[in-house]
mmCIF file of C-alpha atoms in Angstrom:
data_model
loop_
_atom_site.group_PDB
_atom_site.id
_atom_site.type_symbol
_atom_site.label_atom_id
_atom_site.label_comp_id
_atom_site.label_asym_id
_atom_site.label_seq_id
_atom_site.Cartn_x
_atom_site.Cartn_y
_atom_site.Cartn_z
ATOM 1 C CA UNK A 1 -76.928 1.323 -12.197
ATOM 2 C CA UNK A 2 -74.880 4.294 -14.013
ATOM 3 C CA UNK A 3 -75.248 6.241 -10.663
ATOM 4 C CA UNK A 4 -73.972 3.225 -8.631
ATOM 5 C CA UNK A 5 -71.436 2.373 -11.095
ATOM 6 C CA UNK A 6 -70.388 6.532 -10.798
ATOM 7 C CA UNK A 7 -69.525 5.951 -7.328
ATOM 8 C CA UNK A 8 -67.925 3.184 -6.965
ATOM 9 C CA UNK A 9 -65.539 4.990 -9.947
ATOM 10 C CA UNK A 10 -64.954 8.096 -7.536
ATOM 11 C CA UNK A 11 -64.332 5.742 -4.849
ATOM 12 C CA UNK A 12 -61.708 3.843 -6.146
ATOM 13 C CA UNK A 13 -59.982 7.087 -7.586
ATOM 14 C CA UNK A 14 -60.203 8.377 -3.808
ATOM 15 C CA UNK A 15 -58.558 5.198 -2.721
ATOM 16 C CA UNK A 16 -55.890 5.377 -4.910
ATOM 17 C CA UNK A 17 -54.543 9.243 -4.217
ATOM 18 C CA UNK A 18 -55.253 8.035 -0.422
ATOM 19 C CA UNK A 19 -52.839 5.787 -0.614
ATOM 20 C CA UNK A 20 -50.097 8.060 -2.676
ATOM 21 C CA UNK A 21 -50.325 10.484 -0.054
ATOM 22 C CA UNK A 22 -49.864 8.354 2.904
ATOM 23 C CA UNK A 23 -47.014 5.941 1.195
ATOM 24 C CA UNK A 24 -45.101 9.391 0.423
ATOM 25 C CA UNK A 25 -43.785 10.209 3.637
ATOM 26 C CA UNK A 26 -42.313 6.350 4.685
ATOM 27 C CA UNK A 27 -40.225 7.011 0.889
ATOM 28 C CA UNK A 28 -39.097 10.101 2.215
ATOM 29 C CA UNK A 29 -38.394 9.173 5.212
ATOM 30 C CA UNK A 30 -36.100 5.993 4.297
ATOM 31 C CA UNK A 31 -34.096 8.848 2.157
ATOM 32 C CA UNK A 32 -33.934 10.878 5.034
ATOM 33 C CA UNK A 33 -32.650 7.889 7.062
ATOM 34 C CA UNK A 34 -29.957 7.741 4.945
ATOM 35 C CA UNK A 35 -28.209 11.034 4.818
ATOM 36 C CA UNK A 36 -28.457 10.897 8.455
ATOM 37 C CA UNK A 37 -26.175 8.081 8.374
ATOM 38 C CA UNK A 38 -23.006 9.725 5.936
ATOM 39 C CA UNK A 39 -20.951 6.897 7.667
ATOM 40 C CA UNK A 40 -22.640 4.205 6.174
ATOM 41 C CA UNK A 41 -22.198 5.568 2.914
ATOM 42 C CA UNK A 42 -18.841 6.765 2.779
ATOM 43 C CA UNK A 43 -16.369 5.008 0.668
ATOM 44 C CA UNK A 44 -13.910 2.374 3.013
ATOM 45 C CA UNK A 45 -10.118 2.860 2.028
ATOM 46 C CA UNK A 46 -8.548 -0.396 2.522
ATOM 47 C CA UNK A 47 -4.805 0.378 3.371
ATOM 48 C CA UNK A 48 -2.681 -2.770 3.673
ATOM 49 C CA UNK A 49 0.542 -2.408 5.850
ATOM 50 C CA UNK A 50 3.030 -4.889 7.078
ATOM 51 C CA UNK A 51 3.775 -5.908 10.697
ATOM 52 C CA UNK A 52 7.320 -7.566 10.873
ATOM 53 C CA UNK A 53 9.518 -8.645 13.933
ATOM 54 C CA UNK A 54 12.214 -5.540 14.817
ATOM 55 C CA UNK A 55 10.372 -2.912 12.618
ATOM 56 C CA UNK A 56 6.921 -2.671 14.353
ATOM 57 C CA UNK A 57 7.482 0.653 15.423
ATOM 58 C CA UNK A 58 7.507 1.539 11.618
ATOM 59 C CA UNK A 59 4.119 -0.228 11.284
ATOM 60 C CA UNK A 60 2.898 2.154 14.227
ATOM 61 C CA UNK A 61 4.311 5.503 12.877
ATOM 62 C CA UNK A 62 2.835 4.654 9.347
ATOM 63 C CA UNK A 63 -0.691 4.214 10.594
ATOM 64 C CA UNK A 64 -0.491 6.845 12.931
ATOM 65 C CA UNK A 65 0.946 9.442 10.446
ATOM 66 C CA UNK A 66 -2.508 7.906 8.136
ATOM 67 C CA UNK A 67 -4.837 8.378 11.211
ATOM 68 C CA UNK A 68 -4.169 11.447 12.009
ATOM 69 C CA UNK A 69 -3.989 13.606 8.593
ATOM 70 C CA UNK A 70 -7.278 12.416 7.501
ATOM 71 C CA UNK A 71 -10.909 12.339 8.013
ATOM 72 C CA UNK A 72 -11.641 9.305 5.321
ATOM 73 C CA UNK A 73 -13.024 5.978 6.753
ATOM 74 C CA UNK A 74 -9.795 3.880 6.201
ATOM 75 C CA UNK A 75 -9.453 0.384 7.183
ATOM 76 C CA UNK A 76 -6.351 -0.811 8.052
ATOM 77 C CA UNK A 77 -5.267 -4.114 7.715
ATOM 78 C CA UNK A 78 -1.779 -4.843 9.423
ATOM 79 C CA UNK A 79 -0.127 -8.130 7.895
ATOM 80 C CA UNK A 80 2.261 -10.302 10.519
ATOM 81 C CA UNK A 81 3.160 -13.797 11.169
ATOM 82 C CA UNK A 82 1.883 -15.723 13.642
ATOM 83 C CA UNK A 83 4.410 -15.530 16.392
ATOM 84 C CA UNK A 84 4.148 -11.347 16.050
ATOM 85 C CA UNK A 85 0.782 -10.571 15.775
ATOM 86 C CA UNK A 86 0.359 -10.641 19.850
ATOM 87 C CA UNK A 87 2.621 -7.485 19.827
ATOM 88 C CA UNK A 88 1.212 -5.356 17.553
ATOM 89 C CA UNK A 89 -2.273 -6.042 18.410
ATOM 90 C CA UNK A 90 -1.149 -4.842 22.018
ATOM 91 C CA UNK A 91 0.891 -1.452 20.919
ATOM 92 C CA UNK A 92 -2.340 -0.681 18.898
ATOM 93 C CA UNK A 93 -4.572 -1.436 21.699
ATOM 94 C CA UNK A 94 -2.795 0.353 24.052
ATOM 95 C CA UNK A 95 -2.476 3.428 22.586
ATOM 96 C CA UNK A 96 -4.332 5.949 21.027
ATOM 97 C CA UNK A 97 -4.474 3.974 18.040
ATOM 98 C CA UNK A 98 -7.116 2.182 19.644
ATOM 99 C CA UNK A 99 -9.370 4.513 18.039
ATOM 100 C CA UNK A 100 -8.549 2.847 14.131
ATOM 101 C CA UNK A 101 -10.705 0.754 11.988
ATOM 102 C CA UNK A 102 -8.600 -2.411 11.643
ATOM 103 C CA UNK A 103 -8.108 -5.923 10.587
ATOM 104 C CA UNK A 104 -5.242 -8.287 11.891
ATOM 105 C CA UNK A 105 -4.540 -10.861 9.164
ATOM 106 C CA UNK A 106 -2.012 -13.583 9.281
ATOM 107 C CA UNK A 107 0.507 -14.539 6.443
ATOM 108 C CA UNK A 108 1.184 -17.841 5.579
ATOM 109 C CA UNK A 109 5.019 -18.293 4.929
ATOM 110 C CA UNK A 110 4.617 -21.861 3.276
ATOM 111 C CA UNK A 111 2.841 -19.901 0.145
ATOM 112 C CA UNK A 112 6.600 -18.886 -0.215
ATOM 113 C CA UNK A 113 8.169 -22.394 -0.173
ATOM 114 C CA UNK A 114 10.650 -23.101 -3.245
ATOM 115 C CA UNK A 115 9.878 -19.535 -4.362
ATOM 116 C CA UNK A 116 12.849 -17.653 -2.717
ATOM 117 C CA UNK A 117 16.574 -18.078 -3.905
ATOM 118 C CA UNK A 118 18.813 -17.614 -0.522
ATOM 119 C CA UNK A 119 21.341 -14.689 -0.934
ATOM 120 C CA UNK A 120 23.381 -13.901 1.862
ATOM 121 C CA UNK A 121 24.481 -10.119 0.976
ATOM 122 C CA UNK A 122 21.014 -9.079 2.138
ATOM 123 C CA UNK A 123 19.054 -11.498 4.509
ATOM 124 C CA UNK A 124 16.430 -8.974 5.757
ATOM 125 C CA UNK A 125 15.209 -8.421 2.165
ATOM 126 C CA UNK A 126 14.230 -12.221 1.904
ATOM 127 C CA UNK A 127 11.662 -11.701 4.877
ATOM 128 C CA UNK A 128 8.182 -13.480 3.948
ATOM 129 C CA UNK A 129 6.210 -10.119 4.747
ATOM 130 C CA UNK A 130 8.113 -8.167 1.865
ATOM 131 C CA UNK A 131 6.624 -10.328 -0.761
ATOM 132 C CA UNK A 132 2.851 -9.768 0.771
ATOM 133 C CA UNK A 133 2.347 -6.971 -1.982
ATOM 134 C CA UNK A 134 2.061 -10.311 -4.128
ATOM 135 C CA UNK A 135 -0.544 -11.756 -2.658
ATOM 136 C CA UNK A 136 -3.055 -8.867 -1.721
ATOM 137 C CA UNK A 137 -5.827 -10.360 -3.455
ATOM 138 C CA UNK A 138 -6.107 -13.845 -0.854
ATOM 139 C CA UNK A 139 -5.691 -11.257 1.859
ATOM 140 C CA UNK A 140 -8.422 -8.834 1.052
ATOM 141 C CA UNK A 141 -11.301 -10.108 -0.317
ATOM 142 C CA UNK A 142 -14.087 -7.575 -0.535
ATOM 143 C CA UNK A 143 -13.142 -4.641 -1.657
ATOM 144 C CA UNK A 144 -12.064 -3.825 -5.230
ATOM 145 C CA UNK A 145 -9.574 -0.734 -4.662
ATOM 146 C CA UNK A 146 -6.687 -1.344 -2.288
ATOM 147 C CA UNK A 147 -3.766 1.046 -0.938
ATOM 148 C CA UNK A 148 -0.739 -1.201 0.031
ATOM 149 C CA UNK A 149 2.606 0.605 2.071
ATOM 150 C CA UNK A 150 5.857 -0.484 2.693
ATOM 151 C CA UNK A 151 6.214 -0.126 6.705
ATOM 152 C CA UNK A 152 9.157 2.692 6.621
ATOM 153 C CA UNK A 153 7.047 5.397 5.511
ATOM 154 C CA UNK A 154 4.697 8.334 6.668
ATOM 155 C CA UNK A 155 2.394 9.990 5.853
ATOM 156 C CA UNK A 156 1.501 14.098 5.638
ATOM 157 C CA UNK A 157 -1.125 14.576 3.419
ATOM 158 C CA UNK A 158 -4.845 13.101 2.871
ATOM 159 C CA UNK A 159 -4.784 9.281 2.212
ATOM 160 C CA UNK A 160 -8.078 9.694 0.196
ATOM 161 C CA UNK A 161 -5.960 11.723 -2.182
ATOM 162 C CA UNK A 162 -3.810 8.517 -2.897
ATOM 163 C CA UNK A 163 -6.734 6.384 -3.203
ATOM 164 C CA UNK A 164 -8.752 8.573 -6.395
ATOM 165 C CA UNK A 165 -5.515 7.773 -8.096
ATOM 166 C CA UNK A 166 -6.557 6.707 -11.430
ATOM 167 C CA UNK A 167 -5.937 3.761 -12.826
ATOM 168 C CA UNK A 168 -6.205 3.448 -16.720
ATOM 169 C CA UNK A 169 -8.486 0.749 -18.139
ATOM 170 C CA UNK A 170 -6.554 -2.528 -18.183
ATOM 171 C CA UNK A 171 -3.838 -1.477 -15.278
ATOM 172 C CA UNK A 172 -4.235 -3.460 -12.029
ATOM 173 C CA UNK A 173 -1.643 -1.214 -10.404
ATOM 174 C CA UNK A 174 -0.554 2.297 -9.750
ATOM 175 C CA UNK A 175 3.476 2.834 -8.872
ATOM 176 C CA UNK A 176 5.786 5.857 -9.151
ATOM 177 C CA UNK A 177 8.063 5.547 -11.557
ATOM 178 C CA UNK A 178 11.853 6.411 -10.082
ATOM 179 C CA UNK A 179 12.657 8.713 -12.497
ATOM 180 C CA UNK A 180 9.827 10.669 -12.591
ATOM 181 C CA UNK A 181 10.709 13.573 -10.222
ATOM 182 C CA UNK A 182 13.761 16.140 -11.156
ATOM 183 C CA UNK A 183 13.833 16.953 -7.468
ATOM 184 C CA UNK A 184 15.068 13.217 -6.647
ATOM 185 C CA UNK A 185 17.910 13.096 -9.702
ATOM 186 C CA UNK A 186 20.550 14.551 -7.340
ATOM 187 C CA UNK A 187 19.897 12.230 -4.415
ATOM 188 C CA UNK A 188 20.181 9.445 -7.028
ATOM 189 C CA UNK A 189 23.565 10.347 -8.409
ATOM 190 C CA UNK A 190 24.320 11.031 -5.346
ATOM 191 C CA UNK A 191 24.296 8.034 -3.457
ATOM 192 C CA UNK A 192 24.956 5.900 -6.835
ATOM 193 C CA UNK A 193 21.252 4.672 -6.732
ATOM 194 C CA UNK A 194 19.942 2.449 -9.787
ATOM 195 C CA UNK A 195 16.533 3.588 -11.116
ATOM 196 C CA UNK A 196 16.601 1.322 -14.833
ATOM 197 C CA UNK A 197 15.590 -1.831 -15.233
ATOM 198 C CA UNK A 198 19.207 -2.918 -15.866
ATOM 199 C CA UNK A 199 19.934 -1.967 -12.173
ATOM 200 C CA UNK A 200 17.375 -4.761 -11.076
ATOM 201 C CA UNK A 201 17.522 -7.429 -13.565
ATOM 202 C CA UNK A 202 20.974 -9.831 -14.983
ATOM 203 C CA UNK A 203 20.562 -8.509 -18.598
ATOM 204 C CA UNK A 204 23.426 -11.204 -19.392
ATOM 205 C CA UNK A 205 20.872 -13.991 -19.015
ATOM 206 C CA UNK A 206 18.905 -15.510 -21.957
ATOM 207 C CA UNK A 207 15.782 -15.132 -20.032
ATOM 208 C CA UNK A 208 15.989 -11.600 -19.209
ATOM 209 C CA UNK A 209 16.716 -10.818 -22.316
ATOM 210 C CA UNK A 210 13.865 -12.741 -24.094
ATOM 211 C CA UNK A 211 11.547 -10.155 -22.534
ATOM 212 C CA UNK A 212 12.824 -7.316 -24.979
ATOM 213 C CA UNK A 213 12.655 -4.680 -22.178
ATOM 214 C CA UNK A 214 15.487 -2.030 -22.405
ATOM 215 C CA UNK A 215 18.220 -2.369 -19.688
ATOM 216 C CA UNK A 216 17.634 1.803 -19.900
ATOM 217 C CA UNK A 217 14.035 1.331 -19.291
ATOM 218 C CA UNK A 218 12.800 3.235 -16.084
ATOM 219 C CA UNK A 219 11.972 1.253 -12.922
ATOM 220 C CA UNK A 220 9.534 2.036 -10.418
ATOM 221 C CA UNK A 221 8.883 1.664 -7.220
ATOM 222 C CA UNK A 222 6.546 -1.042 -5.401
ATOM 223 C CA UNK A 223 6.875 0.371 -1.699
ATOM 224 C CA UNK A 224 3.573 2.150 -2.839
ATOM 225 C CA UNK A 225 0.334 0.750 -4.686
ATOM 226 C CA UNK A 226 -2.464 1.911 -5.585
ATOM 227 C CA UNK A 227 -3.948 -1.846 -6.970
ATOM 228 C CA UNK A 228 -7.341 -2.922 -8.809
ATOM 229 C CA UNK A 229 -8.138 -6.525 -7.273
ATOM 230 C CA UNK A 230 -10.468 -7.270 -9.893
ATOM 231 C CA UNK A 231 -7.996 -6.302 -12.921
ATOM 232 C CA UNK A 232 -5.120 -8.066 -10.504
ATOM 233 C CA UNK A 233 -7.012 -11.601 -10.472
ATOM 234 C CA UNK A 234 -8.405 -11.216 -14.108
ATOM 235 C CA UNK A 235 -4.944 -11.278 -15.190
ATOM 236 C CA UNK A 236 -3.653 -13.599 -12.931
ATOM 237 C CA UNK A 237 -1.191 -11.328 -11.385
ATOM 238 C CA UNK A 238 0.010 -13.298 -8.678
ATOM 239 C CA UNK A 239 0.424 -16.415 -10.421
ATOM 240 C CA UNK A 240 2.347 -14.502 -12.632
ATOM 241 C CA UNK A 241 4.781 -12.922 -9.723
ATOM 242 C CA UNK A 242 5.142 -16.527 -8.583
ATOM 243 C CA UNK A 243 6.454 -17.973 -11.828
ATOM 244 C CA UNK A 244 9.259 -15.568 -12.126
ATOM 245 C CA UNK A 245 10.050 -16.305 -8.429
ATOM 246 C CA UNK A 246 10.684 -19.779 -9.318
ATOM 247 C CA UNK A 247 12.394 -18.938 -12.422
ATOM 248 C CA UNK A 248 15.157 -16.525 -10.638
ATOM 249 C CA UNK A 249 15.476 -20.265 -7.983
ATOM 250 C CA UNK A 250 16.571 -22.237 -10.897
ATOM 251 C CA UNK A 251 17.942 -19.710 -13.284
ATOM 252 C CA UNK A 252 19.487 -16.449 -10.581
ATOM 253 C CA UNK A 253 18.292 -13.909 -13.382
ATOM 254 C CA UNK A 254 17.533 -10.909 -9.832
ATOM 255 C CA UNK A 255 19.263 -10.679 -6.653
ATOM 256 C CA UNK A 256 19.530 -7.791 -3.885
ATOM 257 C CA UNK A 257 23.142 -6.942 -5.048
ATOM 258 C CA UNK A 258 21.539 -5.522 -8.083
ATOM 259 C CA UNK A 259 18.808 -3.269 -6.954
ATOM 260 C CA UNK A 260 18.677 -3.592 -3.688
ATOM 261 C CA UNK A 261 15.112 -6.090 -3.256
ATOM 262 C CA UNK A 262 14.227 -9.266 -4.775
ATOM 263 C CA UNK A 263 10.353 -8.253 -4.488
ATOM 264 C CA UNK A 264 10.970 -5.522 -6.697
ATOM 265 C CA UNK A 265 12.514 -6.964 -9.659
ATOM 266 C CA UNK A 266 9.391 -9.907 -10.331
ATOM 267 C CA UNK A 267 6.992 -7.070 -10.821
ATOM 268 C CA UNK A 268 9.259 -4.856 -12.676
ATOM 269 C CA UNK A 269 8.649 -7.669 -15.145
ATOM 270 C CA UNK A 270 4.883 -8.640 -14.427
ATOM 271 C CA UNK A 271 4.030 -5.290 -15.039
ATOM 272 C CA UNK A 272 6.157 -3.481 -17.470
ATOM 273 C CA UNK A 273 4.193 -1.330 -20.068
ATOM 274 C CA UNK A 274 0.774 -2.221 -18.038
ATOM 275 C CA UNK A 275 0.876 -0.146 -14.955
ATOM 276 C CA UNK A 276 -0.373 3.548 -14.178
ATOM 277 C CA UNK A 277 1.209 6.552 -12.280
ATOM 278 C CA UNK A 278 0.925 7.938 -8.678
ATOM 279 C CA UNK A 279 1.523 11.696 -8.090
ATOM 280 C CA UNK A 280 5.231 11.942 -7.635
ATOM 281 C CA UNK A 281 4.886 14.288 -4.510
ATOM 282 C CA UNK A 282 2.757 10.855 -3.125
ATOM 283 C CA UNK A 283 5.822 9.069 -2.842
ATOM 284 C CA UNK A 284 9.316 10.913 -1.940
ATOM 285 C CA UNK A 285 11.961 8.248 -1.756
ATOM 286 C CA UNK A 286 15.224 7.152 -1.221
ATOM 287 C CA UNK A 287 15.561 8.669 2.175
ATOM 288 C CA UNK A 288 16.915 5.394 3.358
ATOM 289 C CA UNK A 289 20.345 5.407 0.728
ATOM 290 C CA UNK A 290 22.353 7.352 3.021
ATOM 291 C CA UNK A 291 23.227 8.493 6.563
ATOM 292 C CA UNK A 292 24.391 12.030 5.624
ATOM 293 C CA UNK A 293 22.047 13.241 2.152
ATOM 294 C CA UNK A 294 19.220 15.012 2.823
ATOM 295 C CA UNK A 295 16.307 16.785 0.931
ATOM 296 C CA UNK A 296 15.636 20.319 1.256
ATOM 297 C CA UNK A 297 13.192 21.133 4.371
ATOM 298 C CA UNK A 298 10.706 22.949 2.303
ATOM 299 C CA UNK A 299 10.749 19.850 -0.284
ATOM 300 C CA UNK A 300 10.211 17.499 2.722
ATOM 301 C CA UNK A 301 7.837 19.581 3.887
ATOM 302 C CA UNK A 302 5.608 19.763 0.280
ATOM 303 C CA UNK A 303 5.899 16.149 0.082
ATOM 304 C CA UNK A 304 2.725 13.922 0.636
ATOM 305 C CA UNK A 305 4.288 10.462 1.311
ATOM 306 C CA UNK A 306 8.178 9.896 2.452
ATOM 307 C CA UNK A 307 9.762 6.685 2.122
ATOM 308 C CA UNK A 308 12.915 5.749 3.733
ATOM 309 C CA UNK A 309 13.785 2.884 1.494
ATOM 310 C CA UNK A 310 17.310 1.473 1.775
ATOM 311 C CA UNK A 311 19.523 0.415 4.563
ATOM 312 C CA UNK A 312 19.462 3.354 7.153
ATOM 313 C CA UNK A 313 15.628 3.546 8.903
ATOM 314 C CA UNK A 314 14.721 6.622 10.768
ATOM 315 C CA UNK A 315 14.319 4.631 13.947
ATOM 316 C CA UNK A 316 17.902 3.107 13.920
ATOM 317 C CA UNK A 317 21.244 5.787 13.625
ATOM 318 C CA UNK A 318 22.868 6.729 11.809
ATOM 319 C CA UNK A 319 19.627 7.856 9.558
ATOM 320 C CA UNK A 320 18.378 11.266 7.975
ATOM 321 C CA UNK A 321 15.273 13.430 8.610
ATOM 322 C CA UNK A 322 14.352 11.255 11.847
ATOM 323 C CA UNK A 323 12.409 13.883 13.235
ATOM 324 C CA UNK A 324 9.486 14.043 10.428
ATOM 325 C CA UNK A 325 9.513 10.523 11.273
ATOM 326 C CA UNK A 326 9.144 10.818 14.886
ATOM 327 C CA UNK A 327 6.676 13.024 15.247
ATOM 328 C CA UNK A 328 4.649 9.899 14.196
ATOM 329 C CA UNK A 329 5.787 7.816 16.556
ATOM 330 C CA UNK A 330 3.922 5.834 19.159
ATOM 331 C CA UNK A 331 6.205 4.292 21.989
ATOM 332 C CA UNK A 332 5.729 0.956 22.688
ATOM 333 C CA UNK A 333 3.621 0.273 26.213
ATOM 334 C CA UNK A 334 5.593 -3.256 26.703
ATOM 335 C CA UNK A 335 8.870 -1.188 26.430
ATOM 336 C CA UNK A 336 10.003 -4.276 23.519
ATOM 337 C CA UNK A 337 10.907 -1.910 20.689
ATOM 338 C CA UNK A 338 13.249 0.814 21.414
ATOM 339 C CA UNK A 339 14.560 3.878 18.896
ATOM 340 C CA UNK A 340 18.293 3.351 18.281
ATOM 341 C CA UNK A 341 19.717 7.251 18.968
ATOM 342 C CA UNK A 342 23.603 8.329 19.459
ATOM 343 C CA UNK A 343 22.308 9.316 23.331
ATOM 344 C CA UNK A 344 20.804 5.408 23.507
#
């Protein structure tokens, strides 16, 4: 019995180191399986840019300045209205943007209904699409880091850079503040820019100031995010945005002959004191304020991120420093959208 006992003892421990060895290559080999496939696990980049009627050139050079100056798996997702989606979807298609990641998503106008006080001194800046930025989580829904871009910029350095931007605990957003690089003071005195609070918001009214912000307070700039959807919907962010909308209907308390963009000023309240920086050199500005002040080359050329916010775009004239711009540029196949030059 002790002898037959024995054996069936050696034979189970036989089994047993039988079956390590043979399950030990199938573990390996699932491991292996996946560092062949980097692609699978490399991080998506969501990048959220804006598709609107008589500026979808901008859209192109943006995402073709991204495309091309990085080797990160970005996802684009281009933001239009219904009746111009058609158009970009063909200039992408058509091109060698063709090659991109991306997601067409339609914006709703109606979310905007009651929300938007007319003012006639600057129409374009009461365009549905510039108030997407308010609204990115019911646009993207599965990621939890998103990059969103005004369309009038490009882009020379690595987009992943811009996305490791970190965001402190608590901050659902990433801006750069406009006073935070000495290079940029000049063109700001310059051209009579504002870059305080006081230059966006009507400190004479009760509401404005009930929020005990300092007219002197620094203002930033929301042409580019770097946002945390999960701290955005936690705090309710949007909602948020929306009430203050409303407010400036009944009460006027922001309009675009203060700083230049109704969009702007509703955050510069939302997320005073609660918002983290971008590297200044990740968004150069104010190339848009005038039709004769430029940067330096070599600064231009340093710079990560250029943004030609204000009234003259590099693909109308007059403008400045149209050529960075155009070396992005894509012509449109259907021959709709034209560059505006002094030889045109």
């Amino acid at each position: 019995v002790n002898q037959i006992l024995l054996f069936l003892l050696v034979l189970t421990v036989c089994a047993i180191l039988y079956n390590k060895v043979h399950k030990a290559p199938s573990a390996l080999k699932d491991e292996a399986g996946d560092l062949d496939s980097p692609e699978e696990m490399e991080e998506e980049i969501p990048v959220v840019i804006c598709a609107a009627a008589g500026r979808m050139g901008a859209t192109i050079a943006a995402i073709s300045s991204i495309y091309s100056n990085t080797d990160a798996n970005v996802l684009f997702y281009v933001v239009g209205l219904k009746n111009t989606i058609p158009h970009i979807r063909k200039w992408i298609e058509n091109t060698k943007l063709k090659e991109i990641k991306l997601k067409i998503v339609e914006f709703n106008p109606m979310v905007l209904k009651g929300k938007i006080r007319q003012d006639a001194s600057r129409p374009e800046l009461l365009q549905p699409l510039n108030f997407v930025r308010f609204y990115l989580p019911l646009l993207i829904q599965k990621h939890e880091k998103v990059i969103y871009l005004d369309d009038d910029v490009i882009v020379q350095g690595d987009i992943q850079e811009l996305y490791d931007t970190k965001l402190a605990p608590g901050h659902a957003a990433a801006f750069s503040d406009d006073c935070d690089l000495p290079s940029t003071h000049e063109m700001v005195r310059s051209v009579g820019m504002q870059n305080t609070y006081m230059g966006f918001l009507d400190y004479r009214k009760q509401a404005i100031r009930d929020l005990g912000i300092s007219p002197s307070t620094c203002s930033f700039n929301p042409g580019v995010i770097v946002a945390n959807m999960t701290e955005w919907k936690h705090q309710r962010l949007t909602k948020q945005l929306e009430q203050w909308m409303q407010r400036n209907v009944e009460e006027n308390l922001y309009s675009s002959t203060l700083g230049g963009g109704v969009a702007t000023s509703p955050m510069l309240i939302v997320f005073h004191g609660k918002y983290s920086a971008i590297n200044p050199m990740w968004h150069i500005r104010h190339l848009g304020w005038s039709p004769d002040t430029r940067y330096s080359e070599h600064f231009l050329q340093e710079a990560k991120l250029l943004h030609w916010n204000g009234r003259y775009k590099p693909w109308d004239y007059p403008s400045v420093h149209t050529d960075l711009w155009e070396n992005w540029f894509i012509p449109d196949p259907s021959g709709k959208f034209k560059l505006t030059r002094p030889d045109s």
